[in-house]
């Protein structure tokens, strides 16, 4: 048998200023890492001087014992320093002044298509929106997957293309380049397979290293709480939000966070093309109330962070200005905003089991069903079906009758229906008429 160690590129650890085992021991014993130790750790892992198993042990020690604010800030800065930093200082307003930039990041949820109407809406008011987004993994949908259901649209842009589009259109939604915080990419892949994704210092530094390196002047964080969110518990979601806001402010980025409810899916669709369709309804002045409410509120926060106080985002949805920017944004990235969206070949209806008021519609169950129908992926390399997903016909608070359509399941591969329906077996709670679901969309604001 070949010795595994012999297959690993040799690293002259004698020349290194620190030893990985000593670093691990510090966090194992609830100690505090020095700035120099943190800088070395991130750099050494990125270039291969720290082995995966050593970094996995350190990640687990951080998960169990935490980090203080100074450590998290330095860890984030070290990840930023592993790659390039974008610069938007060349962006100009028509009067020649600096064009402000504002971005939004969501921690992910079910039916969370908010970025799609939000980016063009904020751009209406002269604030540039450099929205670097990702693809879905598991039950939470990815913004790029949704947009890729639009014929011709492309996610990958060079830095020069991104800058040109921001100057001309005012908004861009695209994939992050490989040069942005490469240490985070390597660290996240390791955390994903070693049970350390949940470590708040590592989550916060992962998100904020990319957002700070992106170069935006202000940032609004949408931290989801509930069954369909990454953070199920409000206290932990609040801790994450507070940590990220502090990191942003420490880096000179005007940052605020909203805690928002993800016990119920956002809107009436969970998928890819069907979420684009619903986003277009919002941009046309309609759409589900919760999607409109959160889009407008986040737009108000982004504009306020960028110093714009006299804007009316709700009016810009109603009068078509946001739709105009959307069309230009999609066309600039090769897409045809007038093209027909993909439609799933097969559908199956889920019916209400009883009369009454729908008081619960579990976001996680709907997300898993959409995933199993083909709207999501289990591994990053998996393909997704553009037309797959779940179309909901009622939300909590609605009166339903037994036998009425509650949801329509969509897929190109009908053999997926059985497992999707399994996920939905306990997704709904119907109470006697007169009942009211106790739920609020926006839980708190953290600044």
PDB file of C-alpha atoms in Angstrom, residues 46-149:
ATOM      1  CA  UNK A  46      -4.320  28.423   1.718  1.00  0.00           C
ATOM      2  CA  UNK A  47      -0.858  27.451   0.440  1.00  0.00           C
ATOM      3  CA  UNK A  48      -0.933  23.915   1.865  1.00  0.00           C
ATOM      4  CA  UNK A  49       1.400  24.230   4.840  1.00  0.00           C
ATOM      5  CA  UNK A  50      -1.447  23.217   7.170  1.00  0.00           C
ATOM      6  CA  UNK A  51      -3.098  19.898   6.384  1.00  0.00           C
ATOM      7  CA  UNK A  52      -6.869  19.489   6.054  1.00  0.00           C
ATOM      8  CA  UNK A  53      -7.058  17.312   9.157  1.00  0.00           C
ATOM      9  CA  UNK A  54      -5.262  19.986  11.200  1.00  0.00           C
ATOM     10  CA  UNK A  55      -7.532  22.777  10.000  1.00  0.00           C
ATOM     11  CA  UNK A  56     -10.558  20.540  10.639  1.00  0.00           C
ATOM     12  CA  UNK A  57      -9.404  20.115  14.248  1.00  0.00           C
ATOM     13  CA  UNK A  58      -8.953  23.866  14.621  1.00  0.00           C
ATOM     14  CA  UNK A  59     -12.403  24.534  13.125  1.00  0.00           C
ATOM     15  CA  UNK A  60     -13.953  22.113  15.611  1.00  0.00           C
ATOM     16  CA  UNK A  61     -12.150  23.814  18.497  1.00  0.00           C
ATOM     17  CA  UNK A  62     -13.526  27.173  17.274  1.00  0.00           C
ATOM     18  CA  UNK A  63     -17.028  25.672  17.003  1.00  0.00           C
ATOM     19  CA  UNK A  64     -16.851  24.423  20.588  1.00  0.00           C
ATOM     20  CA  UNK A  65     -14.972  27.281  22.259  1.00  0.00           C
ATOM     21  CA  UNK A  66     -15.681  30.324  20.079  1.00  0.00           C
ATOM     22  CA  UNK A  67     -13.628  33.404  19.267  1.00  0.00           C
ATOM     23  CA  UNK A  68     -13.706  36.926  20.631  1.00  0.00           C
ATOM     24  CA  UNK A  69     -14.498  39.961  18.474  1.00  0.00           C
ATOM     25  CA  UNK A  70     -10.818  40.796  17.898  1.00  0.00           C
ATOM     26  CA  UNK A  71     -10.056  37.256  16.758  1.00  0.00           C
ATOM     27  CA  UNK A  72     -13.027  37.144  14.378  1.00  0.00           C
ATOM     28  CA  UNK A  73     -12.117  40.518  12.869  1.00  0.00           C
ATOM     29  CA  UNK A  74      -8.508  39.422  12.293  1.00  0.00           C
ATOM     30  CA  UNK A  75      -9.620  36.036  10.870  1.00  0.00           C
ATOM     31  CA  UNK A  76     -11.886  37.878   8.438  1.00  0.00           C
ATOM     32  CA  UNK A  77      -9.130  40.317   7.461  1.00  0.00           C
ATOM     33  CA  UNK A  78      -6.727  37.438   6.835  1.00  0.00           C
ATOM     34  CA  UNK A  79      -9.213  35.764   4.506  1.00  0.00           C
ATOM     35  CA  UNK A  80      -9.713  39.023   2.622  1.00  0.00           C
ATOM     36  CA  UNK A  81      -5.929  39.361   2.295  1.00  0.00           C
ATOM     37  CA  UNK A  82      -5.742  35.914   0.649  1.00  0.00           C
ATOM     38  CA  UNK A  83      -7.135  37.378  -2.591  1.00  0.00           C
ATOM     39  CA  UNK A  84      -8.075  40.530  -4.440  1.00  0.00           C
ATOM     40  CA  UNK A  85     -10.203  43.462  -3.319  1.00  0.00           C
ATOM     41  CA  UNK A  86     -12.566  45.116  -5.741  1.00  0.00           C
ATOM     42  CA  UNK A  87     -12.595  48.892  -6.114  1.00  0.00           C
ATOM     43  CA  UNK A  88     -15.687  50.845  -7.164  1.00  0.00           C
ATOM     44  CA  UNK A  89     -14.175  54.311  -6.718  1.00  0.00           C
ATOM     45  CA  UNK A  90     -14.307  54.885 -10.486  1.00  0.00           C
ATOM     46  CA  UNK A  91     -18.124  54.781 -10.517  1.00  0.00           C
ATOM     47  CA  UNK A  92     -19.605  58.234 -11.048  1.00  0.00           C
ATOM     48  CA  UNK A  93     -23.019  59.871 -10.826  1.00  0.00           C
ATOM     49  CA  UNK A  94     -24.232  62.077 -13.707  1.00  0.00           C
ATOM     50  CA  UNK A  95     -23.005  65.143 -11.767  1.00  0.00           C
ATOM     51  CA  UNK A  96     -19.502  63.651 -11.608  1.00  0.00           C
ATOM     52  CA  UNK A  97     -19.672  62.761  -7.905  1.00  0.00           C
ATOM     53  CA  UNK A  98     -18.872  59.351  -6.455  1.00  0.00           C
ATOM     54  CA  UNK A  99     -21.615  56.789  -7.092  1.00  0.00           C
ATOM     55  CA  UNK A 100     -22.541  55.101  -3.821  1.00  0.00           C
ATOM     56  CA  UNK A 101     -22.666  51.314  -3.632  1.00  0.00           C
ATOM     57  CA  UNK A 102     -24.943  49.185  -1.489  1.00  0.00           C
ATOM     58  CA  UNK A 103     -25.322  45.416  -1.330  1.00  0.00           C
ATOM     59  CA  UNK A 104     -27.563  42.875   0.365  1.00  0.00           C
ATOM     60  CA  UNK A 105     -26.773  39.413   1.668  1.00  0.00           C
ATOM     61  CA  UNK A 106     -29.329  36.813   2.746  1.00  0.00           C
ATOM     62  CA  UNK A 107     -28.378  33.811   4.841  1.00  0.00           C
ATOM     63  CA  UNK A 108     -30.722  31.758   2.652  1.00  0.00           C
ATOM     64  CA  UNK A 109     -34.238  30.453   2.784  1.00  0.00           C
ATOM     65  CA  UNK A 110     -37.110  28.871   0.878  1.00  0.00           C
ATOM     66  CA  UNK A 111     -38.698  30.975  -1.854  1.00  0.00           C
ATOM     67  CA  UNK A 112     -36.170  33.738  -1.161  1.00  0.00           C
ATOM     68  CA  UNK A 113     -36.174  35.486  -4.537  1.00  0.00           C
ATOM     69  CA  UNK A 114     -35.800  38.964  -3.000  1.00  0.00           C
ATOM     70  CA  UNK A 115     -32.486  39.776  -4.711  1.00  0.00           C
ATOM     71  CA  UNK A 116     -34.129  39.643  -8.140  1.00  0.00           C
ATOM     72  CA  UNK A 117     -36.528  42.592  -7.721  1.00  0.00           C
ATOM     73  CA  UNK A 118     -34.374  44.305  -5.068  1.00  0.00           C
ATOM     74  CA  UNK A 119     -31.201  44.982  -7.084  1.00  0.00           C
ATOM     75  CA  UNK A 120     -32.922  46.872  -9.929  1.00  0.00           C
ATOM     76  CA  UNK A 121     -35.229  48.633  -7.466  1.00  0.00           C
ATOM     77  CA  UNK A 122     -32.328  50.156  -5.514  1.00  0.00           C
ATOM     78  CA  UNK A 123     -30.528  51.083  -8.759  1.00  0.00           C
ATOM     79  CA  UNK A 124     -33.538  53.223  -9.766  1.00  0.00           C
ATOM     80  CA  UNK A 125     -32.374  55.781  -7.187  1.00  0.00           C
ATOM     81  CA  UNK A 126     -28.799  56.090  -8.445  1.00  0.00           C
ATOM     82  CA  UNK A 127     -27.181  53.693  -5.975  1.00  0.00           C
ATOM     83  CA  UNK A 128     -25.034  50.989  -7.599  1.00  0.00           C
ATOM     84  CA  UNK A 129     -25.769  47.413  -6.498  1.00  0.00           C
ATOM     85  CA  UNK A 130     -22.841  44.962  -6.935  1.00  0.00           C
ATOM     86  CA  UNK A 131     -24.675  41.767  -5.991  1.00  0.00           C
ATOM     87  CA  UNK A 132     -22.319  38.775  -5.933  1.00  0.00           C
ATOM     88  CA  UNK A 133     -24.511  35.704  -5.491  1.00  0.00           C
ATOM     89  CA  UNK A 134     -24.261  31.936  -5.299  1.00  0.00           C
ATOM     90  CA  UNK A 135     -25.950  28.709  -6.284  1.00  0.00           C
ATOM     91  CA  UNK A 136     -28.248  26.620  -4.151  1.00  0.00           C
ATOM     92  CA  UNK A 137     -27.174  23.643  -2.085  1.00  0.00           C
ATOM     93  CA  UNK A 138     -29.739  21.528  -0.262  1.00  0.00           C
ATOM     94  CA  UNK A 139     -33.200  22.951   0.397  1.00  0.00           C
ATOM     95  CA  UNK A 140     -32.305  26.650   0.001  1.00  0.00           C
ATOM     96  CA  UNK A 141     -32.440  28.048  -3.524  1.00  0.00           C
ATOM     97  CA  UNK A 142     -29.589  29.877  -5.234  1.00  0.00           C
ATOM     98  CA  UNK A 143     -30.012  33.255  -6.919  1.00  0.00           C
ATOM     99  CA  UNK A 144     -27.796  32.294  -9.855  1.00  0.00           C
ATOM    100  CA  UNK A 145     -29.817  29.098 -10.467  1.00  0.00           C
ATOM    101  CA  UNK A 146     -32.982  31.154 -10.698  1.00  0.00           C
ATOM    102  CA  UNK A 147     -31.501  33.670 -13.122  1.00  0.00           C
ATOM    103  CA  UNK A 148     -29.947  30.953 -15.271  1.00  0.00           C
ATOM    104  CA  UNK A 149     -33.477  29.832 -16.143  1.00  0.00           C
TER     105      UNK A 149
END
